[in-house]
Each structure stands twice: as C-alpha cells, then as structure tokens.
Coordinates of C-alpha atoms in Angstrom, one line a residue:
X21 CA 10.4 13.0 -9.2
X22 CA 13.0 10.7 -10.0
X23 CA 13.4 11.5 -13.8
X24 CA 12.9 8.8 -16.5
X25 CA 15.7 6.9 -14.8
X26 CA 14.0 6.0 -11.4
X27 CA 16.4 4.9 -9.1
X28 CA 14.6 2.6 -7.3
X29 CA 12.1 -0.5 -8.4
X30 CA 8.5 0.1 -7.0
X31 CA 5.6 -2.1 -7.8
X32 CA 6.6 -4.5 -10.8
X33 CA 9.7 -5.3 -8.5
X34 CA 7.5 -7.9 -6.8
X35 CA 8.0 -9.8 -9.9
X36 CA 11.3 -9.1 -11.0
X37 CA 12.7 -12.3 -10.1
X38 CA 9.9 -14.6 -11.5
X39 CA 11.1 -12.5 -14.8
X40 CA 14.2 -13.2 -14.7
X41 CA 13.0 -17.1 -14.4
X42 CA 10.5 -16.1 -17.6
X43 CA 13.8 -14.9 -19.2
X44 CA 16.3 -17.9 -18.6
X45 CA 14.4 -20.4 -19.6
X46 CA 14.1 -21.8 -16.6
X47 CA 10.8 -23.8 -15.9
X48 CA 8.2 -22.9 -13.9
X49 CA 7.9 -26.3 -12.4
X50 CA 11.1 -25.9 -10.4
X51 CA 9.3 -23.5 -8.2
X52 CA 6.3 -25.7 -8.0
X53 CA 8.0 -27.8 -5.2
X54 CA 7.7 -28.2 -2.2
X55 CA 10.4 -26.2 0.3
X56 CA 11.6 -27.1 4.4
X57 CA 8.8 -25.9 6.6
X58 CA 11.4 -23.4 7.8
X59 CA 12.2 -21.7 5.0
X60 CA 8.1 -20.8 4.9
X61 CA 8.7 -20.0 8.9
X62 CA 11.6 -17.8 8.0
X63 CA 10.5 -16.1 5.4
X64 CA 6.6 -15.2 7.2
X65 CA 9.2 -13.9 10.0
X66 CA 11.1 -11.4 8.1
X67 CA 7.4 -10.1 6.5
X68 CA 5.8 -9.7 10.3
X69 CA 9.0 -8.0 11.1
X70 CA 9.5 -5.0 8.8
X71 CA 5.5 -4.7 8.6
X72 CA 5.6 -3.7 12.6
X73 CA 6.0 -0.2 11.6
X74 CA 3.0 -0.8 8.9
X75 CA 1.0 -1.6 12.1
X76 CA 2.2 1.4 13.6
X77 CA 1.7 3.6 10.5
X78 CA -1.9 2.6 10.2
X79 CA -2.3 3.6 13.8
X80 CA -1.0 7.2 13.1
X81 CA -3.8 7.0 10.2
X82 CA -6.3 6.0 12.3
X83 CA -5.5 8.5 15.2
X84 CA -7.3 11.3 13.5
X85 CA -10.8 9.2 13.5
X86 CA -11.5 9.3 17.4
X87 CA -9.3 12.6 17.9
X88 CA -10.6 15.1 15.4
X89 CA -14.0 15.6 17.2
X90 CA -12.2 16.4 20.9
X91 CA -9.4 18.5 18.6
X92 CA -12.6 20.7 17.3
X93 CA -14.3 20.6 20.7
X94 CA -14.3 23.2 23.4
X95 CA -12.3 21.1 25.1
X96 CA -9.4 20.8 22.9
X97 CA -5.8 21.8 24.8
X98 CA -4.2 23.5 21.7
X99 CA -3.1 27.3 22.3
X100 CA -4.0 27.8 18.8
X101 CA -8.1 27.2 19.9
X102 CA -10.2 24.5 18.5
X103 CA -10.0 22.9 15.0
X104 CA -11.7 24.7 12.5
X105 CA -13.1 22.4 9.5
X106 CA -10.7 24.2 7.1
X107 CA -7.9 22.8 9.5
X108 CA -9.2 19.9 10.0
X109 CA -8.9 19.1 6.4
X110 CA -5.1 19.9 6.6
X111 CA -5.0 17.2 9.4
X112 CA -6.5 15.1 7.3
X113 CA -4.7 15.5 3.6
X114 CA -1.1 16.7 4.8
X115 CA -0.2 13.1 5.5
X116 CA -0.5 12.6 1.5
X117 CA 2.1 15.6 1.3
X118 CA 4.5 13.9 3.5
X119 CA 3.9 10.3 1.2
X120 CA 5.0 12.4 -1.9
X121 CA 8.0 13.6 0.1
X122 CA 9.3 10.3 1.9
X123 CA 8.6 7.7 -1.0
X124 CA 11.5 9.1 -3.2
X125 CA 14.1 9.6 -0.4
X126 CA 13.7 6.4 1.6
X127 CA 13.3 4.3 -1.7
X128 CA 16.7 6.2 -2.6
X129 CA 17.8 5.2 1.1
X130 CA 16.7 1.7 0.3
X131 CA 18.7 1.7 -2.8
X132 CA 22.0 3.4 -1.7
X133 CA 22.7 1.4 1.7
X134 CA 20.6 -1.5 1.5
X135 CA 16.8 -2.5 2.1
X136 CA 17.0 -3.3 5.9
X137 CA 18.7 0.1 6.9
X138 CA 16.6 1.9 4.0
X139 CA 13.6 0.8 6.3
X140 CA 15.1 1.1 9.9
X141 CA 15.3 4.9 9.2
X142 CA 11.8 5.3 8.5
X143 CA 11.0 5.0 12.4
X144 CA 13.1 8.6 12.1
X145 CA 9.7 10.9 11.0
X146 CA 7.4 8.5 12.5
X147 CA 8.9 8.5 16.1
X148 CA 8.9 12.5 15.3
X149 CA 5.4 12.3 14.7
X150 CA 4.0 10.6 18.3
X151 CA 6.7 13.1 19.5
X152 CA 4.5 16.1 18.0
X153 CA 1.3 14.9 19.0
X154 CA 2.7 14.6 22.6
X155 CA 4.4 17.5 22.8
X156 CA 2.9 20.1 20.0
X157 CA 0.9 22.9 21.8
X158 CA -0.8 24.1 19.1
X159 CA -2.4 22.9 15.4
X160 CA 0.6 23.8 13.3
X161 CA 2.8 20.8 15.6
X162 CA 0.0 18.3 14.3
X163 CA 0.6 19.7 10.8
X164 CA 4.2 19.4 10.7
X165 CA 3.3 15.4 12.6
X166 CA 1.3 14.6 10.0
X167 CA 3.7 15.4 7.1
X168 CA 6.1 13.4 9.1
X169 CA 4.4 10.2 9.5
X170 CA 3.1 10.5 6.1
X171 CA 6.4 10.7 4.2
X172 CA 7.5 7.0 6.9
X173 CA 4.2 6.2 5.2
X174 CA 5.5 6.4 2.0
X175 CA 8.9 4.8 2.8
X176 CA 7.3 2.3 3.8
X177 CA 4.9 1.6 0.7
X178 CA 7.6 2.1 -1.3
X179 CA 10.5 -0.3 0.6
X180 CA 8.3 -3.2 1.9
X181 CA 7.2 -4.6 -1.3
X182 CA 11.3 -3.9 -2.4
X183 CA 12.1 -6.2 0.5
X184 CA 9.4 -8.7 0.6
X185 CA 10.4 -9.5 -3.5
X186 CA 13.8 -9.6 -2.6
X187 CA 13.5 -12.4 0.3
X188 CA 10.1 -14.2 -1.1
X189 CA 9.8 -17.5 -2.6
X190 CA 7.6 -17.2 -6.0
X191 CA 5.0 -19.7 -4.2
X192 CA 4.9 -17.4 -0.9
X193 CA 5.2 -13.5 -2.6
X194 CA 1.0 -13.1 -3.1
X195 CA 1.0 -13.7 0.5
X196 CA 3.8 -12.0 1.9
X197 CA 2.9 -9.3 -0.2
X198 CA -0.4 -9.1 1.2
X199 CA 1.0 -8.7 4.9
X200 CA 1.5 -5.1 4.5
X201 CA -2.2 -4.2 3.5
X202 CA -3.2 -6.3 6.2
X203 CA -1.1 -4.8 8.6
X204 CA -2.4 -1.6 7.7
X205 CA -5.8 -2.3 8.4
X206 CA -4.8 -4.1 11.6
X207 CA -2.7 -0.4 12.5
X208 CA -6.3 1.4 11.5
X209 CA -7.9 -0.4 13.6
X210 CA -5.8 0.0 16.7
X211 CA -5.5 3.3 16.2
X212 CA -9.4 3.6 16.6
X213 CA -9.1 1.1 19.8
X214 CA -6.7 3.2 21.5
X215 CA -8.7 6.3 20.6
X216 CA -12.0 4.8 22.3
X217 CA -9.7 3.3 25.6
X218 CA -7.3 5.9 26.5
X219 CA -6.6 9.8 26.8
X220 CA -5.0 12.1 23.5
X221 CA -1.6 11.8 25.5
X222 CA -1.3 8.3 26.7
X223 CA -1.9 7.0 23.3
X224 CA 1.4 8.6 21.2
X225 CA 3.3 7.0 24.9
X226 CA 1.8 3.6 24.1
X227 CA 2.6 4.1 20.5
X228 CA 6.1 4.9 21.1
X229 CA 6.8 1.0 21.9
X230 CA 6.1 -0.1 18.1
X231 CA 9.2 1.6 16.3
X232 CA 11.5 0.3 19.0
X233 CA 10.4 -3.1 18.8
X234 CA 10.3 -2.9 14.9
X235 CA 13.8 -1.6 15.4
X236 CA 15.3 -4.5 17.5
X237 CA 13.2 -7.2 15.2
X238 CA 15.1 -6.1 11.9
X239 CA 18.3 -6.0 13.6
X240 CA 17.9 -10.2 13.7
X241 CA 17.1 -10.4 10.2
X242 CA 20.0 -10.5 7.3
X243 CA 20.2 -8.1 4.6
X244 CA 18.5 -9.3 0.9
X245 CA 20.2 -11.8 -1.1
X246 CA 19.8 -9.1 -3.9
X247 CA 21.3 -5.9 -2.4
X248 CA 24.4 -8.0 -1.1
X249 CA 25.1 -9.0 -4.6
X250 CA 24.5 -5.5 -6.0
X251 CA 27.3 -4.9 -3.2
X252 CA 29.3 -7.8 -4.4
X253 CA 29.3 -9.1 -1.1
X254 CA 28.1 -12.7 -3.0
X255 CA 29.1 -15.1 0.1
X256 CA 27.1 -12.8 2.6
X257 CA 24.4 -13.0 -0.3
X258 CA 24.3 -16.8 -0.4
X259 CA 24.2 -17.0 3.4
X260 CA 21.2 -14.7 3.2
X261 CA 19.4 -16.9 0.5
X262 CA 20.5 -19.4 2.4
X263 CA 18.4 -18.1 5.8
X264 CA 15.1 -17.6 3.8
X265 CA 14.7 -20.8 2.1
X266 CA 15.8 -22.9 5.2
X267 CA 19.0 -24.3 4.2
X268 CA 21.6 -24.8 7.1
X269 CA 24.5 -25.7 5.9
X270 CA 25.9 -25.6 2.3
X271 CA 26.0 -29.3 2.2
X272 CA 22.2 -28.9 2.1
X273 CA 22.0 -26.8 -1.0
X274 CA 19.9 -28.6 -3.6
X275 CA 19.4 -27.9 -7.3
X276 CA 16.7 -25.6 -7.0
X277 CA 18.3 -23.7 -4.9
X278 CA 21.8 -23.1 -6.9
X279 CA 19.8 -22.4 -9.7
X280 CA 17.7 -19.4 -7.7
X281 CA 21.1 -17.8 -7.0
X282 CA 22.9 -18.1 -10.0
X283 CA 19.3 -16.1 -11.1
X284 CA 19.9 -13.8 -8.7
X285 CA 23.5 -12.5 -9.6
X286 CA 22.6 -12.3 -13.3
X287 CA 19.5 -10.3 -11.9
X288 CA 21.8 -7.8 -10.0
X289 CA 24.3 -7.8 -12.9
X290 CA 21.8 -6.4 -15.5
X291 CA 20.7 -3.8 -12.2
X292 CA 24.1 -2.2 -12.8
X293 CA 23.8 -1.9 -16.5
X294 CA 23.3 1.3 -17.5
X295 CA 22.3 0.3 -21.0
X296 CA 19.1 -1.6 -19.7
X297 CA 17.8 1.0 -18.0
X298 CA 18.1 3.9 -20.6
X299 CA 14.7 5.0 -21.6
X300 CA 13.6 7.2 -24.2
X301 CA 9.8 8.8 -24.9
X302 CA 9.1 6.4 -28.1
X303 CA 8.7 4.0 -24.9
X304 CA 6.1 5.5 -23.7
X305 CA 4.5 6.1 -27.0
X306 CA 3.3 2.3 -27.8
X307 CA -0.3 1.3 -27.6
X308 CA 0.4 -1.5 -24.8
X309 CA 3.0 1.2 -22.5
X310 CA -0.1 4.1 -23.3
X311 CA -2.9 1.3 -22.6
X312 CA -0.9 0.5 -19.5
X313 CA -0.1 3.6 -18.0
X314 CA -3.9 4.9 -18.3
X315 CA -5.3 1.9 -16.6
X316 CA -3.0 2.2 -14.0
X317 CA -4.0 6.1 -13.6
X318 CA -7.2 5.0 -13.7
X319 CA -7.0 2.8 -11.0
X320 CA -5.1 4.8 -8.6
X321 CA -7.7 7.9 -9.3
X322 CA -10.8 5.0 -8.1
X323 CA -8.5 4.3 -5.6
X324 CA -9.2 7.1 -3.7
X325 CA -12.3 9.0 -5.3
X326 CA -14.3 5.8 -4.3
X327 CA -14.2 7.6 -0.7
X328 CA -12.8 5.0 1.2
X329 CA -9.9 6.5 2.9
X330 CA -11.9 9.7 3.8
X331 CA -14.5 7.7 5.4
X332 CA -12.2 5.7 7.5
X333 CA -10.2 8.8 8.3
X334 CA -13.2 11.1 9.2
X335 CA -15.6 8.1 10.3
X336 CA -16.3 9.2 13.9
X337 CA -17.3 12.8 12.2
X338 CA -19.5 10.8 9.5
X339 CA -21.2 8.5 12.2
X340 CA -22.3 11.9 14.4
X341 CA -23.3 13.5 11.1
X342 CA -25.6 10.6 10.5
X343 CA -27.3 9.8 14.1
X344 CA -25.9 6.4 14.1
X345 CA -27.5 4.6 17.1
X346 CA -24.3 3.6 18.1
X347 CA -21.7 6.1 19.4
X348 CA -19.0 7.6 16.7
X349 CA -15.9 5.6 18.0
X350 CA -17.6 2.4 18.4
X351 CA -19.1 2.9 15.1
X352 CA -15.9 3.4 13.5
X353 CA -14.3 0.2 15.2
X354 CA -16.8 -2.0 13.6
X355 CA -16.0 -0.3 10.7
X356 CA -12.1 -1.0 10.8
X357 CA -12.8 -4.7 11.7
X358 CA -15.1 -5.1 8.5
X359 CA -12.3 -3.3 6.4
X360 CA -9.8 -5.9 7.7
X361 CA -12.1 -8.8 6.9
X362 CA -12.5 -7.5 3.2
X363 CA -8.6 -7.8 3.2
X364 CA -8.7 -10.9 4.1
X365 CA -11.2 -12.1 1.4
X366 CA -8.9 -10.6 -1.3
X367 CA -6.3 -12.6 0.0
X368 CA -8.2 -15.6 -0.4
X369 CA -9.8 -14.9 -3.6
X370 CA -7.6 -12.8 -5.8
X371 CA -5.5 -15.6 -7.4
X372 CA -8.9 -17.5 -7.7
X373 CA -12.1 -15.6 -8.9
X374 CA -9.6 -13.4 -11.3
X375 CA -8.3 -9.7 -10.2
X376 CA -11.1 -8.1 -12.9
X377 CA -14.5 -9.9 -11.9
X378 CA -12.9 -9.2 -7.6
X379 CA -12.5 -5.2 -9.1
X380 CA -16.5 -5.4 -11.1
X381 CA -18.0 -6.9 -7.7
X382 CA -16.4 -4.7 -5.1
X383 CA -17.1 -1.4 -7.3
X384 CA -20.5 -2.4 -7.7
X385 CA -21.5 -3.4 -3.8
X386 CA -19.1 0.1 -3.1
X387 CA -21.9 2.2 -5.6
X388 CA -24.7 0.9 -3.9
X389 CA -23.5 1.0 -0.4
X390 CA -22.7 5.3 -0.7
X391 CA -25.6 5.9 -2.8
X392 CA -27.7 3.8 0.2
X393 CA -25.6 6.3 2.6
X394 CA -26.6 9.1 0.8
X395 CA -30.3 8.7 0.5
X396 CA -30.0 7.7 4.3
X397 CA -28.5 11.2 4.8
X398 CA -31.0 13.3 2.4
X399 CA -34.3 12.2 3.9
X400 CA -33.0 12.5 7.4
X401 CA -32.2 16.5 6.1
X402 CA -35.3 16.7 4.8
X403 CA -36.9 15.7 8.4
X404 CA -38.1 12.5 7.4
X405 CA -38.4 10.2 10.8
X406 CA -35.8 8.0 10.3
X407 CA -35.7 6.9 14.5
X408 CA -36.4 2.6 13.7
X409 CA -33.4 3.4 10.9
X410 CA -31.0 4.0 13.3
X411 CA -28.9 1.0 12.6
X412 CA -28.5 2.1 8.4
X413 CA -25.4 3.8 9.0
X414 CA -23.6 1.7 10.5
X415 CA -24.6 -0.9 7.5
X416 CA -24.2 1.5 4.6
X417 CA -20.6 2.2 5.7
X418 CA -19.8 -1.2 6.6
X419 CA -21.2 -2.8 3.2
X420 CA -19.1 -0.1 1.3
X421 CA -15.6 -0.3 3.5
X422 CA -16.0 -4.1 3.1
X423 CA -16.7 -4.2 -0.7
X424 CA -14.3 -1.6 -1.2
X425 CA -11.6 -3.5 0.8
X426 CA -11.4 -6.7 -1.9
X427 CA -11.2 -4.9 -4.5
X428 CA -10.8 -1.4 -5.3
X429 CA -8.5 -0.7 -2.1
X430 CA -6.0 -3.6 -2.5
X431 CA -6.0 -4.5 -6.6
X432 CA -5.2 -1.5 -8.3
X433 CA -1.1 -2.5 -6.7
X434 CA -1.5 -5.5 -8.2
X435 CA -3.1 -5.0 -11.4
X436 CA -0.6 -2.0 -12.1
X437 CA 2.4 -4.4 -12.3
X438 CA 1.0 -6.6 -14.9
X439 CA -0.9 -3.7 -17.4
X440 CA 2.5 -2.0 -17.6
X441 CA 5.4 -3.2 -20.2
X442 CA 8.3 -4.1 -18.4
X443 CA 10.5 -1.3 -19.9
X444 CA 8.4 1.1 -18.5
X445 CA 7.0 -0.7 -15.3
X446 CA 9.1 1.4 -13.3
X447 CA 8.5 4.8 -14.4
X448 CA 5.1 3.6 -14.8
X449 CA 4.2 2.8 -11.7
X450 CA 6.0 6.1 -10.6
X451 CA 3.6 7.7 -12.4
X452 CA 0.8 5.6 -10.9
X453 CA 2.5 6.2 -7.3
X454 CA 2.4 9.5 -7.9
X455 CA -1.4 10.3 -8.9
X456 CA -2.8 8.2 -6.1
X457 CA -1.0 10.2 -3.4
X458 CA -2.4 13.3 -5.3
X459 CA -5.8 12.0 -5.4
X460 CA -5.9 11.4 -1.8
X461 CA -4.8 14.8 -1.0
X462 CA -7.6 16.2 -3.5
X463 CA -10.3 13.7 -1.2
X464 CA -9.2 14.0 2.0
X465 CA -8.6 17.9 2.0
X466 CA -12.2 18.2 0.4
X467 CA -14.0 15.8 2.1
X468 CA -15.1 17.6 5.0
X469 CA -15.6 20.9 3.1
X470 CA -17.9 19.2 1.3
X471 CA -19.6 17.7 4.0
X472 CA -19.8 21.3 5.6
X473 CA -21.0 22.8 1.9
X474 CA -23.5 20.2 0.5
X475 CA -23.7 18.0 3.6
X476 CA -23.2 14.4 4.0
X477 CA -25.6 13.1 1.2
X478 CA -23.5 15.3 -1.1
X479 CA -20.5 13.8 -0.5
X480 CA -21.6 10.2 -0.3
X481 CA -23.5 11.0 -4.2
X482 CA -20.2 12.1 -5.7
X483 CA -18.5 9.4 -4.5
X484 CA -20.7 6.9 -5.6
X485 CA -20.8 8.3 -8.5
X486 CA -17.5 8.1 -9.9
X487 CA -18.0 4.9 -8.7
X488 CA -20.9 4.1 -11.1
X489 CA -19.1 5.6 -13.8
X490 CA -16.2 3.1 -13.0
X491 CA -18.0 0.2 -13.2
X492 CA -18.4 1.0 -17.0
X493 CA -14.4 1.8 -17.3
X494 CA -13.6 -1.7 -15.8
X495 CA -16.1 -4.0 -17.9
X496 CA -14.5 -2.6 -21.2
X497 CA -11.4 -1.4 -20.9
X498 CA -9.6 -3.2 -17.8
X499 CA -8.4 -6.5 -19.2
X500 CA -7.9 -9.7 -17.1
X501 CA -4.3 -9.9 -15.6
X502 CA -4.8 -13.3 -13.8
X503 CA -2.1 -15.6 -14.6
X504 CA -0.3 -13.2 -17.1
X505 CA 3.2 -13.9 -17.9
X506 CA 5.0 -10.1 -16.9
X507 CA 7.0 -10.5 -20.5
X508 CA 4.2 -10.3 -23.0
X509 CA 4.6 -11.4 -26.3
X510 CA 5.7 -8.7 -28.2
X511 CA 8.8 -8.0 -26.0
X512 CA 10.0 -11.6 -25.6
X513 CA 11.9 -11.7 -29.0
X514 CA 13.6 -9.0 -28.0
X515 CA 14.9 -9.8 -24.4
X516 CA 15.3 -13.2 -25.6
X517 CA 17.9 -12.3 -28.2
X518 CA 19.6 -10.5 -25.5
X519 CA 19.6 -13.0 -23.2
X520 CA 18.8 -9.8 -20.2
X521 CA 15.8 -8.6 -18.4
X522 CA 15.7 -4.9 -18.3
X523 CA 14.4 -3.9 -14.6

C-alpha cells in the first residue's frame, strides 16, 4: 500500500516518544510527576474533540443494525426493490473496502499538511455518506455511502492514535488512547438508539449535526507540537506543547518540560532522515520481526473471525433469527451498552491483570458464549420447545459481545505495537492494518450467507470455533507485553551507538 517506506506512523507511533525518552537516557522518573490539573484538562479536551467524528463513525456502523430488516422489507422505499441477502452483505462488508481505501490517503493527508487538517477532511466522505442515505433512491447509493464512511473510518483509525501520541503526556496516552474505542462503542450504540426512536430519514438529518460540531471543536485546538517542528515552525511548536501540558507563560516552563521539547525536536529531526527509515527484507527476516509480524496477523485475523463485529452489525437480524423474547432493536441496544461496558473494563484492567491473561479470559468466555448461541439455535431448528428459554439470546450474545469487548476487540492494537521490532513497527503494523480490514470484509460479506446456508447455529459454531482454536495459539505462543520496554535488548546497542531512534 505504501511500499516498505510507509509514509505515515500507525500503531507503534503511540509510543514513539516514550522511545525516544528510552533512547536519551532520560529517566523514567521524570515523567512520573505530577503535572497542573490543566494540562490533564487540556489534553482530555483535544482527545473528546477529534474523537466526535469516532462517535459519529460508529453511528454510521451501527445504522445498518436497525435498518437492514425495513431495507429487506416490503416496505423498503428503494426503486431498486427490497434488499436481497446477497446485497445485504455488500451493505454490510463494503465499509471494510472504503477503510482499505481512506487509511492510506488521509494518514498521507495527516502527514503532508499536518494532523488537525489531515482529520478535518475526513468529515468529507462521512458527511457524503448521511448525504447518500438521505438522498440515494436505490441500493447501489447505500453502496457507494458505505464505501464512503468506511474509508473516514479508516482515516480516522489511522490519524487519531497519530494525534493523540503527538499531544499525550506518557502518564495520560493508555487513556487517551482508549477514547477512540470508547467512542466507538458509544457511536454503535447511538446508532442503534436513533434506529429504534426515529424514521430511515430523520436519522442521517440528526446525524448531520456531528461533523459540524467536530469541525468547529478542532478549529480551537492548536496543531501538534510534533508536526510544527517537522514544519520548522519550533516557536508555534513550543506554544503548542505549551497548551497541552498547562503552562501559560514561558516563565512557567519547568525542567521537565524543556527537557520534553528538546525530545521532541531531535524526534522530528530523525523523522526527516532518510537514512533511518530505509528498510531492506533481511529486516523482516529475524526471528523477533517474523515472531512479531505473525502474532500481530494472528491477532487481527481473531479480531474479526471471533464474530463480534458481524453480530453487532447484523444483531437485529440475529435476534429475529433466534425468537428473542425481546424485540430485535431493543435486543441489540442492550447489546451495544454491554459492549461499551467491556470497554470500559479493559480500560481499567489492561495495565493491571497483564494484556495476555485479559486476551486468555475474554477468548475463553467469547468460545463459550457462541457455542451456548449455537446449541440455543440448533435445538430450536430441530423443534425442540425452547418457549421458558426465551431470554438465552439475549444472554448468549451479551456474555460474548462483553467478553469479547476486554479483550480480543481492543488488545490486538495494543499488543501489536510491543511484538513488533521498532525498525519494522511501521510496516508491521501496515501489514497488521491491512489483514484486519480484510478479515472483516471476508466476515461481514459471509456472515449472513452463512446464516441463510447453514443457519444461525452454523455460523455461531464456526466462530466459536476459531475461537477455541485461539485459545491454544495465545497460551503458547503470545508472550506477555505488559511493561515491555518498545527497544528490546537486542536493538539497544545498536540505536545506542547512534545516539537516534529509527521511527
């Protein structure tokens, strides 16, 4: 996509600058201090801001839940007739499409003309998509919609975490970092409250409101410290630093903070070297970079073969499939508040428990809750009287959206970062970027085809499956990446000699 030489950072740039701290031999201890109440204030402001459009992207991805069955019904307003399955598996999977499409151009965007304009033009496709769901008058609209707000969907997975690194203090970027998934579920689940309150056409009109307001948000909010030095704009890049750790005048400045910029501009100095970014395949070829690269396939492939995503996009379909006592839409907001909730546990316990033994218990309860699904599903097809059962569904679901929500959704981002050498973290996680977008096109263009072919049970059994087989993949070859220093061992000497971090 972007050739060995990837011209934006992805994942590992989270950490960039604690390696460049790693690097200089400055202590860790400096950053253990305490900072001004309004540099945390500041800095959780800039992270609410540019995730507004996270919100509003996870509504476009929950839009299709409580839509798709009125899109397929008789009742449906499109010229082109009512949504067959095969199209409605397009609907589903074209949004991955548009993620493979907007991640390299609006990370490019990101890189050439700064972070904060890099993300303003994502409300570009995803204003363009409310605009084709208003609008469109037949399927193919929705298709082209969906591309659209899939490849701001990928801008935005792509530039967030750029901008969050680039503004957050080392004590504050686990949870700033975690603002985007969160956002997303909170976007998810709006979507699915909207769907259940108001018509197909007031809902892209209500929508409509979030880019604009993301939009004039930004517009307060400086550009990064680190893309005004890469411009050599250094006393616009001070005043920036200056903004996110609370200092208001330069007479203010302490230590700590002197030290932090002077970081900085050696950081955006080795950016421009050409030298330090020139890789060659005997890279790649190392047990730790081939080690590294396969865990963080692996990761991404559970990451979406675990089902997840194709139950929250298709849940009102999965809930009428099932006879859920409860009707679809309802169903499938309790289902979006328990995925928020598991967020929220990973945000509490990933830098405690360990990111491996979070990643073992959420793949676990996530086998146990589709294989419960699925044997739910089978005796009910067999016309076993499942009436005083009613409720299992609803469970099922909910035990696997929440285990899946600690650990399998949010980690693999995480984990991926600290598995890869920093050489190749970049193409790395390219790589990694790439294959899970893939993989949820594979799942959510099959997903109801296979419902449709081997019904509900058939689907829940493969999932859970892969799932089972996972469990075994973790517990012996997924190390523990809790506390790990980002420069391992074996390439310290050599950056150390140098005195540079290669990004």
């Amino acid at each position: 996509m972007c050739g060995l030489i990837c011209p934006t950072q992805q994942v590992h740039v989270v950490h960039s600058i604690r390696s460049v701290q790693s690097e200089m031999g400055l202590s860790r201890a400096v950053y253990q201090e305490n900072f001004p109440f309004k540099s945390t204030l500041n800095q959780f402001l800039g992270a609410i801001a540019v995730n507004i459009i996270t919100i509003s992207h996870g509504a476009a991805i929950g839009w299709v839940s409580p839509f798709l069955p009125y899109l397929q019904s008789g009742e449906s307003h499109l010229t082109s007739g009512s949504v067959s399955i095969e199209q409605a598996s397009w609907i589903g999977s074209l949004l991955c499409i548009g993620g493979l499409i907007g991640a390299p151009v609006f990370g490019l965007l990101a890189d050439r003309f700064g972070k904060k304009l890099g993300l303003q033009l994502i409300v570009i496709p995803h204003v363009a998509f409310w605009i084709c769901i208003l609008y469109g008058p037949n399927v193919y609209f929705i298709y082209l919609g969906r591309i659209l707000a899939g490849s701001g969907g990928g801008g935005i997975l792509r530039a967030i975490p750029l901008y969050i690194a680039d503004i957050a203090h080392c004590k504050l970027r686990g949870m700033l970092g975690s603002v985007l998934v969160i956002s997303l579920n909170v976007g998810i689940l709006l979507g699915f409250v909207l769907g259940n309150s108001l018509s197909y056409f007031t809902v892209p009109i209500v929508m409509l409101v979030a880019p604009i307001l993301f939009v004039v948000s930004t517009c307060f909010l400086p550009e990064t410290p680190y893309c005004l030095l890469k411009q050599n704009r250094i006393e616009k890049a001070e005043l920036s630093l200056m903004f996110y750790r609370g200092v208001d005048g330069h007479f203010q400045k302490t230590d700590d903070f002197r030290k932090e910029f002077e970081q900085l501009k050696k950081l955006s100095l080795v950016a421009k070297d050409p030298f330090e970014h020139k890789l060659n395949w005997r890279d790649f070829c190392t047990k730790q970079a081939r080690k590294g690269l396969g865990i963080g396939i692996f990761l991404m492939v559970l990451n979406q073969f675990c089902g997840a995503l194709a139950i929250i996009t298709y849940s009102a379909n999965i809930f009428s499939e099932s006879g859920s006592d409860l009707s679809p839409n309802v169903s499938s907001i309790i289902v979006a508040i328990i995925q928020l909730t598991g967020t929220l546990v990973s945000f509490v316990l990933v830098d405690n428990l360990g990111r491996k033994i979070l990643l073992l218990i959420s793949t676990i309860g996530t086998t146990a809750g589709l294989f419960s699904m699925g044997i739910f599903s089978f005796l009910q097809h067999s016309g076993h009287d499942l009436s005083e059962l009613g409720s299992l569904p609803i469970l099922s679901l909910s035990f696997t959206i929440l285990f899946s929500s600690f650990g399998i959704l949010p980690l693999p981002y995480v984990i991926l970062a600290e598995v890869l050498p920093q050489k190749v973290r970049n193409v790395g996680s390219t790589i990694s970027i790439l294959m899970i977008s893939s993989s949820a096109f594979v799942v959510l263009k099959v997903f109801p085809i296979m419902i449709d072919r081997v019904h509900l049970y058939g689907a829940m059994w493969f999932h859970a499956s892969i799932c089972l087989i996972s469990i075994f993949i973790i517990l012996f070859a997924v190390p523990e990446t809790k506390g790990k220093d980002l420069l391992t061992a074996d390439e310290k000497p050599e950056f150390v000699e140098r005195k540079e971090v290669c990004t």
